[in-house]
Structures are given as structure tokens and as C-alpha cells.
XYZ file of N, CA and C in Angstrom:
432
model
N 33.418 112.118 42.291
C 34.100 110.828 41.890
C 32.696 109.824 41.417
N 32.520 109.204 40.247
C 31.879 108.641 39.694
C 32.608 106.868 39.883
N 32.265 106.052 40.210
C 32.900 104.624 40.246
C 31.975 103.738 39.162
N 32.517 103.254 38.089
C 32.176 102.657 37.310
C 32.204 101.249 37.462
N 31.185 100.358 37.464
C 30.833 98.563 37.757
C 31.235 98.115 36.669
N 32.165 97.225 36.549
C 32.260 96.331 35.246
C 32.035 94.792 35.889
N 31.644 94.296 34.691
C 31.346 92.699 34.977
C 29.746 92.523 34.319
N 29.310 91.153 34.489
C 28.025 90.798 34.087
C 27.172 90.412 35.113
N 26.037 90.885 34.477
C 24.779 91.057 35.177
C 24.167 89.478 35.147
N 23.491 89.421 36.313
C 22.637 88.191 36.405
C 21.790 87.445 34.961
N 21.229 88.397 34.431
C 20.660 87.946 33.058
C 21.361 87.882 32.091
N 22.650 88.313 31.994
C 23.439 87.892 30.780
C 23.994 86.867 31.120
N 24.436 86.169 32.352
C 25.079 84.921 32.675
C 24.112 83.910 32.457
N 22.650 84.001 32.502
C 21.394 83.262 32.357
C 21.319 83.034 30.580
N 21.701 83.918 30.247
C 21.559 83.913 28.655
C 22.384 82.995 28.103
N 23.693 83.232 28.607
C 24.749 82.466 28.159
C 24.929 80.803 28.509
N 24.245 80.756 29.814
C 23.864 79.494 30.362
C 22.730 78.711 29.138
N 21.839 79.397 29.260
C 20.541 78.699 28.334
C 21.284 78.770 26.781
N 22.168 79.531 25.975
C 22.279 79.060 24.852
C 23.406 77.878 25.118
N 24.526 77.769 25.696
C 25.019 76.666 25.685
C 24.022 75.385 25.945
N 23.105 75.344 26.819
C 22.404 74.331 27.068
C 21.662 73.989 25.647
N 20.975 74.890 25.161
C 20.727 74.624 23.764
C 21.894 73.686 22.890
N 22.952 74.327 22.826
C 24.175 73.765 21.891
C 24.287 72.350 22.414
N 24.393 72.103 23.630
C 24.625 71.026 24.018
C 23.463 69.916 23.530
N 22.321 70.071 23.977
C 21.194 69.150 23.586
C 21.194 69.103 22.137
N 22.135 69.752 21.553
C 21.776 69.222 19.841
C 23.173 68.482 19.713
N 24.211 68.917 20.354
C 25.735 68.448 20.170
C 25.740 66.901 20.661
N 25.306 66.591 21.834
C 25.321 65.454 22.822
C 24.633 63.915 21.694
N 23.548 64.355 21.568
C 23.096 63.290 20.586
C 23.593 63.208 19.630
N 24.201 63.890 18.893
C 24.807 63.857 17.801
C 26.285 63.059 17.866
N 26.620 63.228 19.015
C 28.095 62.978 18.930
C 27.600 61.482 19.471
N 26.714 61.290 20.234
C 26.607 59.670 20.373
C 26.225 58.953 19.351
N 25.421 59.094 18.731
C 24.850 58.405 17.220
C 26.372 58.218 16.396
N 27.465 59.256 16.174
C 28.450 58.809 15.677
C 29.324 57.812 16.225
N 29.521 57.845 17.816
C 30.126 57.047 18.144
C 29.553 55.522 17.740
N 28.250 55.554 17.886
C 27.568 54.175 17.670
C 27.614 53.739 16.195
N 27.835 54.678 15.428
C 28.180 54.310 13.675
C 29.594 53.997 13.577
N 30.521 54.599 14.213
C 31.966 53.939 14.375
C 32.318 52.945 14.975
N 31.406 52.616 16.140
C 31.334 51.199 16.648
C 31.073 49.882 15.987
N 29.822 50.371 15.007
C 29.129 49.422 13.899
C 30.166 49.210 13.034
N 31.005 50.625 12.670
C 31.968 50.149 11.350
C 32.962 49.062 11.745
N 33.334 49.129 12.971
C 34.546 48.338 13.712
C 34.031 47.001 14.101
N 32.923 46.690 14.204
C 32.182 45.509 13.975
C 32.234 44.798 12.766
N 32.078 45.949 11.485
C 31.641 45.092 10.392
C 32.938 44.790 9.885
N 34.012 45.749 10.074
C 35.466 45.526 9.909
C 35.961 43.954 10.422
N 35.494 43.389 11.810
C 35.911 42.668 12.368
C 35.384 41.031 11.654
N 33.851 41.494 11.297
C 33.082 40.445 10.417
C 33.802 40.149 9.162
N 34.301 41.070 8.431
C 34.755 40.993 7.072
C 36.098 40.184 7.397
N 36.963 40.575 8.312
C 38.270 39.886 8.874
C 38.126 38.324 8.968
N 36.971 37.852 9.628
C 36.441 36.609 9.629
C 36.248 35.884 8.649
N 35.133 36.712 7.522
C 34.745 36.265 6.353
C 36.286 35.924 5.503
N 37.372 36.712 5.614
C 38.770 36.294 4.887
C 39.404 35.014 5.475
N 39.515 34.967 6.781
C 40.009 33.792 7.470
C 38.965 32.646 6.957
N 37.512 32.872 6.940
C 37.096 31.578 6.493
C 37.567 31.275 5.045
N 37.270 32.016 4.412
C 38.022 31.810 2.509
C 39.470 31.225 2.489
N 39.968 31.751 3.812
C 41.299 31.205 3.413
C 41.419 29.996 3.988
N 40.584 29.540 5.120
C 40.501 28.145 5.530
C 40.183 27.267 4.580
N 38.830 27.414 3.945
C 38.061 26.924 2.825
C 39.400 26.527 1.801
N 39.970 27.208 1.539
C 40.864 27.147 0.075
C 41.510 25.865 0.540
N 41.963 25.561 1.465
C 42.770 24.682 2.364
C 42.496 23.252 2.808
N 41.024 23.513 2.814
C 39.976 22.515 3.523
C 38.731 22.222 2.850
N 37.838 21.137 2.936
C 36.779 20.849 2.435
C 35.745 22.202 2.866
N 35.648 22.588 3.852
C 34.698 23.265 4.256
C 35.018 24.469 5.232
N 34.221 24.840 6.171
C 34.485 25.993 6.716
C 34.712 25.711 8.364
N 34.859 26.377 9.329
C 35.027 25.939 10.853
C 34.444 26.739 11.719
N 33.937 25.918 12.594
C 33.478 27.098 13.809
C 34.706 27.036 15.034
N 35.986 26.503 14.486
C 36.838 26.642 15.416
C 37.484 28.134 15.522
N 37.346 28.918 16.594
C 38.191 30.088 16.451
C 39.773 29.786 16.288
N 40.620 28.959 16.977
C 41.815 28.622 16.829
C 42.286 28.314 15.393
N 41.403 27.731 14.775
C 41.516 27.510 13.270
C 41.615 28.730 12.530
N 40.846 29.617 13.019
C 40.838 31.194 12.338
C 41.675 32.351 12.678
N 42.508 31.503 13.525
C 43.372 32.662 14.029
C 42.918 33.418 15.214
N 42.191 32.518 16.025
C 41.854 33.247 17.489
C 40.532 34.086 17.424
N 39.633 33.819 18.539
C 38.588 34.876 18.861
C 39.015 36.307 19.033
N 38.016 37.168 18.135
C 38.799 38.561 18.046
C 38.407 39.126 19.317
N 37.245 38.460 20.071
C 36.730 39.105 21.182
C 37.925 38.857 22.400
N 38.208 37.610 22.349
C 39.328 37.255 23.360
C 40.401 37.958 22.959
N 41.034 38.335 22.047
C 42.015 39.153 21.750
C 41.612 40.501 22.214
N 40.735 41.336 21.996
C 40.460 42.288 22.775
C 40.525 42.390 24.160
N 40.023 41.201 24.895
C 39.922 41.289 26.142
C 41.147 41.257 26.887
N 42.146 40.632 26.051
C 43.446 40.381 26.720
C 44.241 41.868 26.789
N 43.893 42.334 25.394
C 44.356 43.837 25.462
C 43.637 44.707 26.351
N 42.852 44.529 27.037
C 42.062 45.464 27.768
C 41.013 46.314 26.883
N 40.550 45.809 26.020
C 39.793 46.422 24.648
C 37.971 45.920 25.114
N 37.403 46.858 25.746
C 36.011 46.784 25.590
C 35.262 46.789 24.783
N 34.835 45.577 23.802
C 34.134 45.678 22.535
C 32.471 45.832 23.117
N 31.921 46.089 21.854
C 30.404 46.549 21.959
C 29.792 45.957 21.329
N 30.221 44.871 20.657
C 29.754 43.928 20.167
C 30.460 42.515 20.153
N 29.922 41.460 20.267
C 30.016 39.878 20.472
C 29.864 39.574 18.892
N 30.836 38.998 18.864
C 30.655 38.269 17.077
C 30.619 36.641 17.549
N 30.006 36.123 16.869
C 30.001 34.526 16.781
C 29.945 33.885 15.196
N 30.440 32.869 15.087
C 30.203 32.216 13.666
C 29.702 30.735 13.705
N 28.760 30.667 12.574
C 28.373 29.157 12.620
C 28.713 29.024 11.037
N 29.314 27.396 11.067
C 29.854 27.117 9.858
C 28.874 25.693 9.623
N 28.790 25.313 8.288
C 27.932 24.329 8.019
C 28.546 23.480 6.935
N 29.421 22.271 7.197
C 30.023 21.865 6.108
C 29.361 21.119 5.077
N 29.944 20.697 3.946
C 28.853 20.309 3.095
C 28.724 18.913 3.324
N 27.419 18.761 3.012
C 26.502 17.470 3.253
C 26.366 16.730 1.866
N 25.635 15.853 1.699
C 25.220 15.391 0.348
C 24.800 16.328 -0.706
N 23.781 17.240 -0.117
C 22.932 18.301 -0.959
C 23.249 19.316 -0.352
N 23.744 19.591 0.533
C 23.920 21.138 0.703
C 25.601 21.831 0.817
N 25.798 22.804 0.090
C 27.204 23.350 0.150
C 27.526 23.592 1.432
N 28.916 24.024 1.677
C 29.681 24.495 2.791
C 29.245 25.905 2.718
N 28.768 26.288 4.184
C 28.267 27.788 4.172
C 28.763 28.577 5.697
N 28.657 29.540 6.103
C 28.801 29.891 7.339
C 28.315 31.177 7.514
N 27.975 31.622 8.963
C 27.415 32.863 9.063
C 27.931 33.595 10.042
N 28.469 34.762 10.028
C 28.921 35.499 10.837
C 27.660 36.368 11.660
N 27.775 36.271 12.937
C 26.699 37.595 13.532
C 27.404 38.396 14.763
N 26.990 39.542 14.418
C 27.414 40.560 15.751
C 26.401 41.138 16.356
N 26.630 41.162 17.701
C 25.395 41.058 18.342
C 25.662 42.581 19.436
N 25.080 43.499 19.667
C 25.415 44.721 19.978
C 25.102 44.167 21.439
N 26.057 45.348 22.464
C 26.132 45.048 23.962
C 25.958 46.310 24.346
N 25.492 46.399 25.379
C 25.262 47.720 26.233
C 24.409 48.721 25.446
N 25.146 50.108 25.901
C 24.582 51.405 24.729
C 24.503 50.997 23.514
N 25.390 50.170 22.954
C 25.450 50.190 21.358
C 24.035 49.300 20.904
N 23.405 48.663 21.845
C 22.213 48.242 21.303
C 21.114 49.063 20.896
N 21.138 49.998 20.984
C 20.121 50.929 20.392
C 20.602 51.644 19.201
N 21.957 51.115 18.268
C 22.366 51.506 17.154
C 21.256 51.691 16.126
N 20.842 52.469 15.249
C 20.140 52.565 13.832
C 20.700 53.131 13.083
N 20.361 52.613 11.679
C 20.544 53.617 10.370
C 19.456 54.164 10.097
N 18.803 55.312 9.707
C 18.009 55.831 9.028
C 16.456 55.152 9.965
N 16.349 54.853 11.270
C 15.574 54.399 11.619
C 15.359 52.605 12.038
N 16.349 52.175 11.197
C 16.093 50.874 11.228
C 17.393 50.316 12.006
N 16.906 49.240 12.782
C 17.672 48.715 14.079
C 18.517 47.921 13.422
N 20.245 48.047 14.002
C 21.302 47.527 13.012
C 21.988 46.498 14.153
N 20.891 45.637 14.792
C 21.445 44.757 15.680
C 20.709 43.500 15.948
N 20.834 42.171 15.307
C 22.297 41.920 15.272
C 22.897 42.292 14.003
N 24.204 42.260 13.457
C 24.388 42.242 12.131
C 24.972 41.164 11.835
N 24.301 40.393 10.267
C 25.171 39.375 10.142
C 25.418 39.369 8.538
N 26.481 38.435 8.366
C 26.750 38.095 6.789
C 27.159 36.849 6.686
N 26.668 36.132 5.448
C 26.721 34.784 5.144
C 27.778 34.765 3.968
N 28.249 33.436 3.954
C 29.132 32.945 2.886
C 28.823 33.406 1.522
N 27.598 33.526 1.293
C 26.686 33.699 -0.162
C 26.890 35.190 0.023
N 27.376 36.274 0.995
C 26.950 37.505 1.025
C 26.009 38.392 0.855
N 24.967 37.675 1.495
C 24.000 37.963 2.375
C 24.084 38.724 3.391
N 23.832 39.977 3.639
C 23.966 40.835 4.705
C 22.670 41.621 5.570
N 22.587 41.309 6.743
C 21.726 41.796 7.281
C 21.803 42.760 8.403
N 20.880 43.424 9.327
C 19.459 43.177 8.794
C 18.972 44.239 7.542
N 19.611 44.984 7.156
C 19.443 46.039 6.156
C 20.275 46.494 5.738
N 20.709 46.875 4.370
C 21.458 47.565 3.429
C 21.964 49.023 3.957
N 21.173 49.393 4.690
C 21.387 50.811 5.533
C 22.634 50.526 6.300
N 22.483 49.445 7.042
C 23.396 49.148 7.966
C 24.868 48.909 7.930
N 24.984 48.736 6.781
C 26.038 48.387 6.213
C 27.115 49.295 5.249
N 26.363 50.471 5.133
C 27.250 52.108 4.691
C 28.148 52.624 5.548
């Protein structure tokens, strides 16, 4: 009587492990890049919401405001109370009109933690900025 042995050899298992390691070496950086882009899109959305609130505020007032309460609340505070860990810190600087200067504002989102290495086609995307004149920085690639 002849016994047949079934199963995998050590070589076959090592080949499977090596193939999985190669796949993971490609997949993990791509996934991390995808997550950073999604978080950047979230920050851009928050900045655009603030721009809408600023324009609404200015439609009823002579200028813009730095006061989060007058804009509907700080989005970072709202996230903190809801237990959300944001990867961006958003700030607003408003300049009200003077004798020779128009009213303006700038919204800036600065990346925190692992998000600080966010890049679009080799260009660093932190900090993101947007002005009342529609100027967006640091590069148009970051806003796509």
C-alpha cells in the first residue's frame, strides 16, 4: 500500500508569502495616498463652506469677520465635540475695509500629523489657502 501525502511544501508557501509581500508593497502606499487625497478634499470642502459663510456675512455687514460664532461656529470645535479627529486646522483672517483697502479674508488649512506629507504630483499641499479674491494656493494641482 502506497500513501499519498497532500499539502503544501515549504517552497510553495514561501512563494505565496513573497507574492503577497510584493502586492502589499504596492497597495499600501497607494491606499495611504488615496486617504491623504480624500482628507485634502474634506479640508477644501470645509474651506469652501467658510467662504460661503463669509460671503453671507458680508451681504449683511460692511466687511468680513474673524469671529467663528458669527460664521456659524468653528468647524474644528464642532468636530471635536462630535469625536472627529480632523487632520487639518482651519484658520480665518479677515481684513475689514479701510480708507484705501477693500474688505478681504483668507482661509488657511494646515495639515496635521501624517497629513503633513500630502502632495499632489510632487507639490506639497500644505498649507492650503483661499482668499476672498478667489486666489488658491499653494498650487492648482492641490485643488483638483
